[in-house]
CSV table of C-alpha atoms and ligand atoms in Angstrom, one decimal:
chain,number,residue,atom,x,y,z
A,128,MET,CA,0.0,0.0,0.0
A,129,THR,CA,1.4,3.3,-1.1
A,130,ALA,CA,0.7,6.2,1.3
A,131,PHE,CA,-1.0,9.2,-0.2
A,132,THR,CA,0.7,12.5,0.4
A,133,ALA,CA,-0.5,16.1,1.0
A,134,SER,CA,1.8,19.1,0.7
A,135,VAL,CA,2.9,21.7,3.3
A,136,CYS,CA,3.8,25.2,2.0
A,137,ARG,CA,7.5,26.1,3.0
A,138,SER,CA,6.5,29.8,3.4
A,139,CYS,CA,3.2,29.7,5.4
A,140,GLY,CA,2.6,26.1,6.4
A,141,ALA,CA,-0.7,25.7,4.6
A,142,VAL,CA,-1.6,22.1,4.0
A,143,ALA,CA,-3.0,21.1,0.6
A,144,TYR,CA,-4.5,17.9,-0.8
A,145,PRO,CA,-4.0,17.1,-3.7
A,146,PRO,CA,-0.4,18.4,-3.2
A,147,ARG,CA,0.2,21.9,-4.6
A,148,ARG,CA,3.5,23.4,-5.7
A,149,ARG,CA,2.1,26.9,-5.7
A,150,CYS,CA,0.4,27.7,-2.4
A,151,ARG,CA,-3.3,28.7,-2.5
A,152,ALA,CA,-3.0,30.7,0.7
A,153,CYS,CA,0.1,32.8,0.1
A,154,GLY,CA,0.9,32.4,-3.6
A,155,LYS,CA,4.5,31.3,-3.0
A,156,THR,CA,6.0,28.3,-4.7
A,157,GLY,CA,7.7,25.5,-2.9
A,158,SER,CA,6.2,22.8,-0.7
A,159,ASP,CA,7.2,19.6,1.1
A,160,PRO,CA,5.3,16.3,1.0
A,161,VAL,CA,3.6,15.0,4.2
A,162,PRO,CA,1.8,11.7,4.5
A,163,LEU,CA,-2.0,11.9,4.6
A,164,GLU,CA,-2.5,9.9,7.7
A,165,GLY,CA,-4.0,9.7,11.2
A,166,LYS,CA,-7.5,10.2,12.4
A,167,ALA,CA,-10.0,12.1,10.3
A,168,THR,CA,-13.5,13.4,10.8
A,169,LEU,CA,-16.4,12.9,8.3
A,170,VAL,CA,-17.6,16.3,6.8
A,171,THR,CA,-20.3,15.0,4.4
A,172,PHE,CA,-21.1,11.8,2.4
A,173,THR,CA,-23.5,10.3,-0.1
A,174,ARG,CA,-24.5,6.9,-1.4
A,175,VAL,CA,-24.1,6.9,-5.2
A,176,TYR,CA,-26.3,4.6,-7.2
A,177,ASN,CA,-25.8,5.5,-10.9
A,178,LEU,CA,-22.3,4.0,-11.3
A,179,SER,CA,-20.2,3.5,-14.4
A,180,LEU,CA,-19.6,-0.1,-15.6
A,181,ALA,CA,-16.3,0.0,-13.8
A,182,PHE,CA,-18.3,-0.8,-10.6
A,183,GLU,CA,-20.0,-4.0,-9.8
A,184,GLU,CA,-21.6,-2.7,-6.6
A,185,ARG,CA,-25.2,-1.6,-6.5
A,186,TYR,CA,-24.1,1.6,-4.8
A,187,ILE,CA,-20.9,3.0,-3.3
A,188,THR,CA,-20.5,5.4,-0.4
A,189,VAL,CA,-18.2,8.4,-0.8
A,190,GLY,CA,-17.4,11.2,1.6
A,191,ILE,CA,-15.3,14.1,2.4
A,192,VAL,CA,-13.1,14.0,5.5
A,193,GLU,CA,-10.9,16.4,7.4
A,194,PHE,CA,-7.6,15.1,8.9
A,195,GLN,CA,-6.1,16.5,12.1
A,196,SER,CA,-3.5,18.3,9.9
A,197,GLY,CA,-6.4,20.3,8.4
A,198,ALA,CA,-6.1,18.6,5.0
A,199,ARG,CA,-9.3,17.5,3.5
A,200,ALA,CA,-9.8,14.6,1.1
A,201,LEU,CA,-12.6,12.7,-0.7
A,202,GLY,CA,-12.6,8.9,-0.5
A,203,ARG,CA,-14.6,5.7,-0.2
A,204,LEU,CA,-16.4,4.9,3.0
A,205,ALA,CA,-16.3,1.3,4.3
A,206,VAL,CA,-19.0,2.2,6.9
A,207,ASP,CA,-22.6,1.0,6.9
A,208,GLU,CA,-24.3,3.9,8.7
A,209,PRO,CA,-22.1,7.0,8.3
A,210,GLU,CA,-22.8,10.0,10.4
A,211,ILE,CA,-21.5,13.5,9.9
A,212,GLY,CA,-18.8,14.3,12.5
A,213,MET,CA,-17.8,10.6,13.1
A,214,GLU,CA,-14.2,9.7,13.6
A,215,LEU,CA,-12.6,7.6,10.8
A,216,SER,CA,-9.2,6.0,10.1
A,217,CYS,CA,-7.7,5.9,6.6
A,218,TYR,CA,-6.2,3.2,4.4
A,219,VAL,CA,-5.2,2.8,0.8
A,220,ALA,CA,-6.8,0.1,-1.4
A,221,PRO,CA,-8.1,-0.3,-5.0
A,222,VAL,CA,-11.0,2.0,-5.9
A,223,ARG,CA,-11.5,1.6,-9.6
A,224,THR,CA,-10.4,-0.6,-12.5
A,225,VAL,CA,-10.3,1.0,-16.0
A,226,GLY,CA,-9.3,-1.5,-18.7
A,227,TYR,CA,-6.2,-3.3,-17.3
A,228,GLU,CA,-5.4,-0.4,-15.0
A,229,THR,CA,-6.3,-0.5,-11.3
A,230,TYR,CA,-6.3,2.7,-9.4
A,231,GLU,CA,-5.7,2.9,-5.7
A,232,GLY,CA,-7.4,5.4,-3.5
A,233,LEU,CA,-8.3,6.5,0.0
A,234,TRP,CA,-10.7,4.4,2.1
A,235,PHE,CA,-12.1,5.4,5.4
A,236,GLU,CA,-13.5,3.1,8.2
A,237,ARG,CA,-14.3,3.2,11.9
A,238,PRO,CA,-11.1,3.1,13.9
A,239,GLY,CA,-10.2,-0.4,14.9
A,240,SER,CA,-12.0,-2.1,12.0
A,241,PRO,CA,-10.3,-5.2,10.6
A,242,ALA,CA,-9.4,-3.8,7.1
A,243,ALA,CA,-6.9,-1.2,8.2
B,137,MET,CA,-16.0,48.8,-23.6
B,138,ARG,CA,-19.0,49.7,-25.8
B,139,ASP,CA,-22.4,48.1,-25.4
B,140,THR,CA,-23.4,44.7,-26.9
B,141,TYR,CA,-27.0,43.9,-28.0
B,142,ILE,CA,-28.8,40.7,-28.8
B,143,ILE,CA,-30.7,40.9,-32.1
B,144,GLY,CA,-31.3,37.3,-32.9
B,145,VAL,CA,-32.3,34.2,-30.8
B,146,GLY,CA,-33.0,30.7,-31.8
B,147,MET,CA,-33.0,27.1,-30.4
B,148,THR,CA,-34.0,23.6,-31.2
B,149,LYS,CA,-36.5,21.7,-29.0
B,150,PHE,CA,-34.4,20.0,-26.3
B,151,GLY,CA,-34.7,16.3,-25.9
B,152,ARG,CA,-33.7,13.6,-28.3
B,153,ALA,CA,-31.8,14.5,-31.5
B,154,GLY,CA,-32.8,11.2,-33.1
B,155,ASP,CA,-31.2,11.1,-36.6
B,156,TRP,CA,-29.8,14.6,-36.2
B,157,THR,CA,-26.1,15.0,-35.7
B,158,LEU,CA,-24.5,17.6,-33.5
B,159,ILE,CA,-23.7,19.7,-36.5
B,160,ASP,CA,-27.4,19.5,-37.5
B,161,VAL,CA,-28.7,20.7,-34.2
B,162,LEU,CA,-26.2,23.5,-34.1
B,163,GLU,CA,-27.1,24.5,-37.7
B,164,TYR,CA,-30.8,24.6,-36.9
B,165,ALA,CA,-30.4,26.9,-33.8
B,166,ALA,CA,-27.9,29.1,-35.5
B,167,ALA,CA,-30.0,29.5,-38.7
B,168,ARG,CA,-33.1,30.4,-36.6
B,169,ALA,CA,-31.1,33.1,-34.7
B,170,LEU,CA,-29.6,34.5,-37.9
B,171,GLU,CA,-33.0,34.6,-39.6
B,172,ASP,CA,-34.4,36.3,-36.5
B,173,ALA,CA,-31.6,38.9,-36.6
B,174,GLY,CA,-32.3,39.6,-40.2
B,175,LEU,CA,-28.8,40.9,-40.9
B,176,GLY,CA,-28.2,41.9,-44.5
B,177,GLU,CA,-24.6,40.5,-44.4
B,178,ASN,CA,-22.7,37.6,-42.9
B,179,VAL,CA,-21.6,37.7,-39.2
B,180,GLU,CA,-18.0,38.5,-38.7
B,181,SER,CA,-17.3,36.1,-35.9
B,182,VAL,CA,-18.6,32.7,-34.8
B,183,PHE,CA,-18.3,31.1,-31.4
B,184,VAL,CA,-19.4,27.5,-30.9
B,185,ALA,CA,-20.0,26.3,-27.3
B,186,ASN,CA,-19.7,22.6,-26.7
B,187,MET,CA,-18.2,20.3,-24.0
B,188,GLY,CA,-18.3,16.7,-25.3
B,189,ALA,CA,-18.0,16.5,-29.1
B,190,GLY,CA,-14.6,14.9,-28.9
B,191,ILE,CA,-15.7,12.3,-26.4
B,192,LEU,CA,-19.4,11.7,-27.4
B,193,ASN,CA,-19.5,12.4,-31.1
B,194,ARG,CA,-15.9,11.9,-32.2
B,195,LEU,CA,-15.9,15.5,-33.6
B,196,SER,CA,-13.6,18.4,-33.3
B,197,GLY,CA,-13.2,21.8,-34.9
B,198,LEU,CA,-16.9,22.7,-34.5
B,199,GLY,CA,-16.3,26.4,-35.1
B,200,SER,CA,-14.9,25.8,-38.6
B,201,ALA,CA,-17.6,23.1,-39.3
B,202,MET,CA,-20.3,25.6,-38.4
B,203,VAL,CA,-19.0,28.3,-40.7
B,204,ASP,CA,-18.9,25.8,-43.5
B,205,ARG,CA,-22.4,24.4,-42.9
B,206,LEU,CA,-23.9,27.9,-42.8
B,207,CYS,CA,-21.7,29.3,-45.6
B,208,LEU,CA,-20.5,32.1,-43.3
B,209,PHE,CA,-17.1,32.4,-45.0
B,210,PRO,CA,-14.7,34.1,-44.2
B,211,ALA,CA,-16.0,34.7,-40.7
B,212,ALA,CA,-13.6,34.1,-37.8
B,213,ALA,CA,-14.5,31.0,-35.9
B,214,GLU,CA,-13.7,29.3,-32.6
B,215,THR,CA,-14.9,26.5,-30.4
B,216,VAL,CA,-15.3,27.3,-26.7
B,217,GLU,CA,-15.1,24.5,-24.1
B,218,ASN,CA,-15.7,25.3,-20.5
B,219,GLY,CA,-17.6,22.3,-19.2
B,220,PRO,CA,-21.3,22.9,-18.4
B,221,ALA,CA,-20.5,26.7,-18.5
B,222,SER,CA,-19.3,26.5,-22.2
B,223,GLY,CA,-22.5,28.3,-23.3
B,224,GLY,CA,-22.1,31.2,-20.9
B,225,SER,CA,-18.4,31.5,-21.7
B,226,ALA,CA,-19.1,31.6,-25.4
B,227,VAL,CA,-21.7,34.4,-25.0
B,228,LYS,CA,-19.2,36.3,-22.8
B,229,ILE,CA,-16.4,36.0,-25.3
B,230,GLY,CA,-18.8,37.1,-28.1
B,231,ALA,CA,-19.8,40.1,-25.9
B,232,MET,CA,-16.1,40.9,-25.4
B,233,ALA,CA,-15.5,40.6,-29.2
B,234,VAL,CA,-18.3,43.1,-30.0
B,235,GLY,CA,-17.7,45.2,-26.9
B,236,SER,CA,-14.0,45.7,-27.8
B,237,GLY,CA,-14.9,46.9,-31.2
B,238,ALA,CA,-13.0,44.1,-32.9
B,239,VAL,CA,-16.2,43.0,-34.7
B,240,ASP,CA,-19.7,44.5,-35.1
B,241,THR,CA,-21.5,41.1,-35.3
B,242,ALA,CA,-21.0,37.7,-33.8
B,243,LEU,CA,-23.0,34.4,-33.8
B,244,VAL,CA,-22.8,32.4,-30.6
B,245,VAL,CA,-24.2,28.9,-30.8
B,246,GLY,CA,-24.0,26.2,-28.2
B,247,GLY,CA,-25.0,22.5,-28.5
B,248,GLU,CA,-24.6,19.0,-27.3
B,249,VAL,CA,-25.8,15.6,-28.5
B,250,MET,CA,-25.4,13.4,-25.4
B,251,ARG,CA,-28.0,10.7,-26.1
B,252,ALA,CA,-25.6,9.3,-28.7
B,253,VAL,CA,-24.3,7.3,-25.8
B,254,THR,CA,-25.9,5.4,-22.9
B,255,GLY,CA,-27.1,7.2,-19.7
B,256,TRP,CA,-24.2,6.0,-17.6
B,257,GLU,CA,-21.7,6.9,-20.3
B,258,ALA,CA,-23.2,10.4,-20.4
B,259,THR,CA,-22.9,10.7,-16.6
B,260,ASP,CA,-19.3,9.4,-16.8
B,261,PHE,CA,-18.5,11.9,-19.6
B,262,VAL,CA,-19.7,14.8,-17.4
B,263,ALA,CA,-17.7,13.3,-14.5
B,264,THR,CA,-14.5,13.8,-16.5
B,265,LEU,CA,-14.6,17.4,-15.4
B,266,THR,CA,-14.1,16.4,-11.8
B,267,HIS,CA,-10.6,16.3,-10.3
B,268,PRO,CA,-8.9,13.3,-12.0
B,269,GLU,CA,-6.9,11.9,-9.0
B,270,ALA,CA,-8.9,13.3,-6.1
B,271,GLU,CA,-12.5,12.7,-7.3
B,272,TYR,CA,-12.9,10.9,-10.7
B,273,ILE,CA,-11.1,7.7,-9.8
B,274,TYR,CA,-13.5,7.1,-6.9
B,275,GLY,CA,-16.5,6.9,-9.1
B,276,VAL,CA,-17.6,10.4,-8.2
B,277,THR,CA,-20.2,11.8,-10.5
B,278,LEU,CA,-21.8,15.3,-10.6
B,279,PRO,CA,-24.9,13.8,-8.8
B,280,ALA,CA,-22.5,12.5,-6.1
B,281,LEU,CA,-20.9,16.0,-5.6
B,282,ALA,CA,-24.4,17.5,-5.5
B,283,GLY,CA,-25.6,14.8,-3.0
B,284,MET,CA,-22.7,15.7,-0.6
B,285,PHE,CA,-23.5,19.4,-1.0
B,286,ALA,CA,-27.2,18.8,-0.5
B,287,ARG,CA,-26.7,16.8,2.7
B,288,LEU,CA,-24.8,19.5,4.4
B,289,TYR,CA,-26.9,22.4,3.1
B,290,MET,CA,-30.2,20.8,4.1
B,291,ASP,CA,-28.9,20.0,7.5
B,292,LYS,CA,-27.6,23.6,8.0
B,293,TYR,CA,-30.7,25.5,6.8
B,294,GLY,CA,-33.6,23.1,7.4
B,295,VAL,CA,-34.2,22.4,3.8
B,296,THR,CA,-36.4,19.2,3.4
B,297,PRO,CA,-36.9,16.7,0.6
B,298,GLU,CA,-40.3,18.5,0.1
B,299,HIS,CA,-38.5,21.7,-0.7
B,300,LEU,CA,-36.4,20.0,-3.3
B,301,ALA,CA,-39.5,18.5,-4.8
B,302,MET,CA,-41.1,22.0,-4.9
B,303,VAL,CA,-38.3,23.1,-7.3
B,304,ALA,CA,-39.0,20.1,-9.5
B,305,ILE,CA,-42.8,20.6,-9.4
B,306,LYS,CA,-42.5,24.3,-10.3
B,307,ASN,CA,-40.0,23.8,-13.1
B,308,HIS,CA,-41.9,20.9,-14.6
B,309,GLU,CA,-45.1,23.0,-14.5
B,310,ASN,CA,-43.3,25.9,-16.2
B,311,ALA,CA,-42.0,23.6,-18.9
B,312,MET,CA,-45.5,22.7,-19.9
B,313,LYS,CA,-45.7,26.2,-21.4
B,314,ASN,CA,-42.4,25.9,-23.2
B,315,PRO,CA,-42.7,24.1,-26.5
B,316,ASP,CA,-38.8,23.8,-26.6
B,317,ALA,CA,-38.7,21.9,-23.3
B,318,HIS,CA,-37.4,18.3,-23.1
B,319,ILE,CA,-39.8,17.2,-20.4
B,320,GLN,CA,-43.5,17.8,-20.8
B,321,GLN,CA,-44.9,16.2,-17.7
B,322,THR,CA,-46.2,17.6,-14.5
B,323,VAL,CA,-45.2,15.9,-11.2
B,324,THR,CA,-46.8,16.1,-7.7
B,325,MET,CA,-45.5,16.0,-4.2
B,326,GLU,CA,-47.5,12.8,-3.6
B,327,GLY,CA,-46.0,11.0,-6.6
B,328,LEU,CA,-42.4,12.2,-6.0
B,329,LEU,CA,-42.2,11.4,-2.3
B,330,HIS,CA,-45.3,10.0,-0.5
B,331,ARG,CA,-46.9,7.3,-2.6
B,332,PRO,CA,-45.5,3.8,-2.0
B,333,GLU,CA,-44.4,3.6,-5.6
B,334,ALA,CA,-42.3,6.7,-5.2
B,335,VAL,CA,-39.3,4.5,-4.2
B,336,VAL,CA,-39.5,2.9,-7.7
B,337,ASN,CA,-40.5,6.0,-9.7
B,338,ASN,CA,-38.2,8.4,-7.9
B,339,PRO,CA,-35.3,6.3,-6.6
B,340,TYR,CA,-32.2,7.7,-5.0
B,341,VAL,CA,-29.4,8.7,-7.4
B,342,ALA,CA,-27.0,10.1,-4.8
B,343,GLU,CA,-28.5,10.4,-1.4
B,344,PRO,CA,-30.3,12.6,-0.4
B,345,LEU,CA,-31.0,13.4,-4.1
B,346,ARG,CA,-33.5,11.4,-6.1
B,347,MET,CA,-34.0,11.0,-9.8
B,348,PHE,CA,-36.4,13.9,-10.0
B,349,ASP,CA,-33.8,16.1,-8.2
B,350,CYS,CA,-31.6,15.7,-11.3
B,351,CYS,CA,-31.9,17.2,-14.8
B,352,PRO,CA,-32.3,14.8,-17.7
B,353,VAL,CA,-29.7,14.0,-20.3
B,354,SER,CA,-30.6,16.1,-23.3
B,355,ASP,CA,-29.7,16.9,-26.9
B,356,GLY,CA,-30.2,20.3,-28.4
B,357,ALA,CA,-28.8,23.7,-29.3
B,358,ALA,CA,-29.4,27.4,-28.8
B,359,ALA,CA,-28.0,30.5,-30.5
B,360,VAL,CA,-27.8,34.2,-30.2
B,361,VAL,CA,-26.7,36.9,-32.6
B,362,LEU,CA,-24.8,39.7,-30.9
B,363,CYS,CA,-24.0,43.2,-32.4
B,364,SER,CA,-23.0,46.8,-31.8
B,365,ARG,CA,-25.6,49.4,-30.9
B,366,GLU,CA,-25.5,50.8,-34.4
B,367,VAL,CA,-26.3,47.4,-36.0
B,368,ALA,CA,-29.0,46.8,-33.4
B,369,GLU,CA,-30.7,50.1,-34.1
B,370,ARG,CA,-30.7,49.5,-37.8
B,371,SER,CA,-32.3,46.1,-37.3
B,372,GLY,CA,-35.5,47.6,-35.9
B,373,LYS,CA,-35.6,44.8,-33.2
B,374,PRO,CA,-36.4,45.5,-29.6
B,375,LEU,CA,-33.2,46.6,-27.9
B,376,VAL,CA,-31.9,43.9,-25.6
B,377,ARG,CA,-28.5,44.8,-24.1
B,378,ILE,CA,-26.0,42.7,-22.4
B,379,ALA,CA,-25.7,45.1,-19.5
B,380,GLY,CA,-23.2,43.1,-17.5
B,381,PHE,CA,-21.4,39.8,-17.3
B,382,GLY,CA,-19.3,38.2,-14.6
B,383,GLN,CA,-17.3,35.1,-14.3
B,384,ALA,CA,-15.5,33.5,-11.4
B,385,THR,CA,-13.7,30.3,-10.5
B,386,ASP,CA,-13.2,28.0,-7.4
B,387,THR,CA,-11.1,25.0,-6.5
B,388,HIS,CA,-11.2,22.0,-8.8
B,389,ALA,CA,-11.6,19.5,-6.0
B,390,VAL,CA,-14.8,20.4,-4.0
B,391,HIS,CA,-13.3,19.2,-0.7
B,392,GLU,CA,-10.8,22.0,-0.8
B,393,ARG,CA,-13.5,24.7,-0.3
B,394,GLU,CA,-13.4,26.1,3.2
B,395,ASP,CA,-17.2,26.1,3.6
B,396,PRO,CA,-18.6,23.2,1.5
B,397,THR,CA,-22.1,24.8,1.7
B,398,GLU,CA,-20.9,27.9,-0.2
B,399,LEU,CA,-20.8,28.5,-3.9
B,400,ALA,CA,-18.3,31.3,-3.8
B,401,ALA,CA,-17.9,31.4,-7.6
B,402,VAL,CA,-21.6,32.0,-8.0
B,403,ARG,CA,-21.5,34.9,-5.5
B,404,THR,CA,-18.5,36.5,-7.2
B,405,ALA,CA,-19.7,36.0,-10.7
B,406,ALA,CA,-23.1,37.5,-9.9
B,407,GLU,CA,-21.5,40.5,-8.0
B,408,ARG,CA,-19.3,41.2,-11.0
B,409,ALA,CA,-22.2,41.0,-13.5
B,410,PHE,CA,-24.3,43.4,-11.3
B,411,ALA,CA,-21.4,45.8,-10.8
B,412,MET,CA,-20.8,46.0,-14.6
B,413,ALA,CA,-24.5,46.5,-15.2
B,414,GLY,CA,-24.8,49.1,-12.4
B,415,ARG,CA,-27.7,47.1,-11.1
B,416,LYS,CA,-28.6,45.2,-7.9
B,417,PRO,CA,-30.4,41.8,-7.4
B,418,ALA,CA,-33.6,43.6,-6.4
B,419,ASP,CA,-33.8,45.1,-9.9
B,420,VAL,CA,-34.2,41.7,-11.5
B,421,ASP,CA,-37.6,40.8,-12.9
B,422,VAL,CA,-36.9,37.3,-14.2
B,423,ALA,CA,-34.0,34.8,-13.7
B,424,GLU,CA,-32.7,31.6,-15.2
B,425,LEU,CA,-30.5,29.6,-12.7
B,426,HIS,CA,-28.5,26.4,-13.3
B,427,ASP,CA,-30.8,23.8,-11.6
B,428,ALA,CA,-28.9,20.8,-12.8
B,429,PHE,CA,-29.9,19.6,-9.3
B,430,THR,CA,-32.9,21.0,-7.4
B,431,ILE,CA,-30.8,22.0,-4.5
B,432,LEU,CA,-28.7,24.3,-6.8
B,433,GLU,CA,-31.7,26.5,-7.7
B,434,ILE,CA,-32.2,27.2,-4.0
B,435,ALA,CA,-28.5,27.8,-3.2
B,436,GLN,CA,-27.9,29.9,-6.3
B,437,SER,CA,-30.9,32.1,-5.6
B,438,GLU,CA,-29.2,33.0,-2.3
B,439,GLU,CA,-25.6,33.3,-3.6
B,440,ALA,CA,-26.7,35.5,-6.5
B,441,GLY,CA,-28.2,37.9,-3.9
B,442,PHE,CA,-31.9,37.5,-4.5
B,443,PHE,CA,-32.6,36.0,-1.0
B,444,GLU,CA,-30.7,36.0,2.3
B,445,ARG,CA,-28.5,32.9,2.9
B,446,GLY,CA,-30.6,30.1,4.2
B,447,THR,CA,-34.0,31.6,3.1
B,448,GLY,CA,-34.2,30.6,-0.6
B,449,HIS,CA,-36.3,27.6,0.3
B,450,ILE,CA,-38.7,29.8,2.2
B,451,ALA,CA,-39.1,32.1,-0.8
B,452,LEU,CA,-39.7,29.0,-2.9
B,453,GLU,CA,-42.3,27.7,-0.4
B,454,LYS,CA,-44.2,31.0,-0.5
B,455,GLY,CA,-44.4,30.9,-4.3
B,456,GLU,CA,-42.1,34.0,-4.7
B,457,THR,CA,-40.1,32.2,-7.5
B,458,ARG,CA,-43.2,31.1,-9.5
B,459,PRO,CA,-44.4,33.0,-12.5
B,460,GLY,CA,-46.3,36.0,-11.0
B,461,GLY,CA,-44.2,35.9,-7.9
B,462,ARG,CA,-41.7,38.4,-6.7
B,463,LEU,CA,-38.9,36.9,-8.8
B,464,PRO,CA,-39.9,34.1,-11.3
B,465,ILE,CA,-37.0,31.6,-11.6
B,466,ASN,CA,-36.6,29.2,-14.4
B,467,VAL,CA,-39.8,30.1,-16.2
B,468,SER,CA,-38.4,28.0,-19.2
B,469,GLY,CA,-38.5,24.9,-17.0
B,470,GLY,CA,-34.8,25.2,-16.2
B,471,LEU,CA,-32.3,22.5,-16.7
B,472,LYS,CA,-34.7,20.3,-14.7
B,473,ALA,CA,-37.4,20.2,-17.3
B,474,ARG,CA,-36.3,22.2,-20.4
B,475,GLY,CA,-33.3,19.9,-20.3
B,476,HIS,CA,-29.5,20.2,-20.2
B,477,PRO,CA,-27.6,19.7,-23.4
B,478,VAL,CA,-24.5,20.9,-21.6
B,479,GLY,CA,-22.9,23.1,-24.3
B,480,ALA,CA,-26.3,24.6,-25.1
B,481,THR,CA,-27.5,25.5,-21.6
B,482,GLY,CA,-25.7,28.8,-21.0
B,483,VAL,CA,-26.9,30.1,-24.4
B,484,ALA,CA,-30.4,28.8,-23.9
B,485,GLN,CA,-30.7,30.7,-20.6
B,486,VAL,CA,-29.8,34.0,-22.5
B,487,VAL,CA,-32.3,33.1,-25.2
B,488,GLU,CA,-35.0,32.6,-22.6
B,489,ILE,CA,-34.3,35.9,-20.9
B,490,ALA,CA,-34.0,37.8,-24.2
B,491,ARG,CA,-37.4,36.4,-25.3
B,492,HIS,CA,-39.0,37.6,-22.1
B,493,LEU,CA,-37.4,41.1,-22.4
B,494,ARG,CA,-38.7,41.3,-26.0
B,495,GLY,CA,-42.1,40.2,-25.0
B,496,GLU,CA,-41.9,37.1,-27.2
B,497,ALA,CA,-42.1,34.3,-24.6
B,498,GLY,CA,-45.5,33.1,-25.7
B,499,GLU,CA,-47.8,31.5,-23.1
B,500,ARG,CA,-45.2,31.8,-20.3
B,501,GLN,CA,-44.4,35.5,-20.9
B,502,ILE,CA,-43.6,37.4,-17.6
B,503,GLU,CA,-45.3,40.7,-17.5
B,504,LYS,CA,-43.2,43.6,-18.9
B,505,PRO,CA,-39.8,42.6,-17.5
B,506,ARG,CA,-36.9,45.2,-17.8
B,507,VAL,CA,-34.0,43.3,-16.3
B,508,GLY,CA,-33.1,39.6,-16.4
B,509,PHE,CA,-30.4,37.5,-14.9
B,510,THR,CA,-28.8,34.2,-15.8
B,511,CYS,CA,-26.4,31.9,-14.0
B,512,ASN,CA,-24.5,29.2,-15.9
B,513,PHE,CA,-22.7,26.8,-13.4
B,514,GLY,CA,-19.7,24.8,-14.7
B,515,GLY,CA,-18.0,21.9,-12.9
B,516,PHE,CA,-19.5,21.6,-9.5
B,517,GLY,CA,-19.2,25.4,-9.2
B,518,ASN,CA,-15.6,25.8,-10.2
B,519,ASN,CA,-16.4,28.0,-13.1
B,520,VAL,CA,-19.5,30.2,-13.2
B,521,VAL,CA,-20.7,32.8,-15.8
B,522,CYS,CA,-23.5,35.2,-15.0
B,523,PHE,CA,-25.3,37.8,-17.1
B,524,VAL,CA,-27.5,40.8,-16.5
B,525,LEU,CA,-29.6,41.6,-19.6
B,526,GLU,CA,-31.8,44.8,-20.0
B,527,ARG,CA,-34.5,45.9,-22.2
B,528,GLU,CA,-34.1,49.5,-23.5
B,529,GLY,CA,-36.8,51.7,-24.8
C,298,ZN,ZN1,1.8,29.3,1.6
């Protein structure tokens, strides 16, 4: 499992995900990578039913989370009954296969769940 | 910048193009607008708005194709792609071309033929505008982004599924008086939410949004002819002026926005359009908003400045946004019922407002409007184009 990274601005410390070379907060160029890890809080979510043929599921649950670093990210939720504000932990696993290419992405689950 | 006027409007009926190709629908709308303008000579510049021809129809170079089909040689020609705001962008660029004095006349035509592919392919095609690594790979679609937005927004402001249904009911009703609308079917609160069969007829697409919260997949085209004041006066047509336009952008990935219930680009684009026009939201008599999802009509009506934040659904409930209300919104049926051929939509909104300002909106005509407003919403709000249009004389 490859860890996903955010960026931290060398000038002002703003965290960005996806990583940015040019800072959105201060406009300066230059950032360092930081791993996207640790506990996260669920900001919002939805169950999506009209999926492309790349998905065999009847629906998938996606959501936006906020990490303790302040970085936000969208990912798949491996949670049956999500609730806004719940605490989640993060792992990386395949999210989509297009042709022969499998893409890995962020997954979120209740802390202490077996998949992490 | 000098003033730009609209002297010709035209569109196809939205819905299914059938045997018609993308070039056919574009030609039809453009020819109607040119005929309406009644120019003695060819237009100097052509702007074609389209999002998906390369993906959906295996076509490129639409600007050149349009000039050829309409024999508008040697007019300058471009294709404008800006996602679902392509139409608004093309009208804006046309207004800049005339406003700058570079040309005196311009044809702007937007169109899309989406039903050439299956429904999920069309949804997946629109999803290609989402962030490739941070959104698209997850299977995120525009309904999914709208669903996450709606959940937070409804929670924060007490908007209910009934309020969302009210947008659909109103816009479907409006479309019954628009012969160009894709959907000609009224819907009821009972049928959408309360009857047992509602779960089958109106299933969830992306919770809390259901099928009737989403616009249909449509084919169609719309066109306007823009010109200088001198040409407009010569035409003898009612003087409809592009009084102001405004455009603004926001982050590509929706999760990066500080407050995920705000549509900052709508607010800024509207403010810019009103500032250029020297008008305020209270001056507007009729508006076309980008209700690709019912929740967006409510949110945009607040961000554009018509209602206080968190009160758009109350204005809706009171009937203020119906024809005859304080500010009729989406008299055309909106994207919800007129349909949403993506490249056509921004142009179709301008066509609808111009028809009302001219007094040519038929059965759905709003009584003597002077000022109209449009909001064309690209991406999930990452690129928005607004217009203020005014009737003179
Ligand atoms: Zn910075």
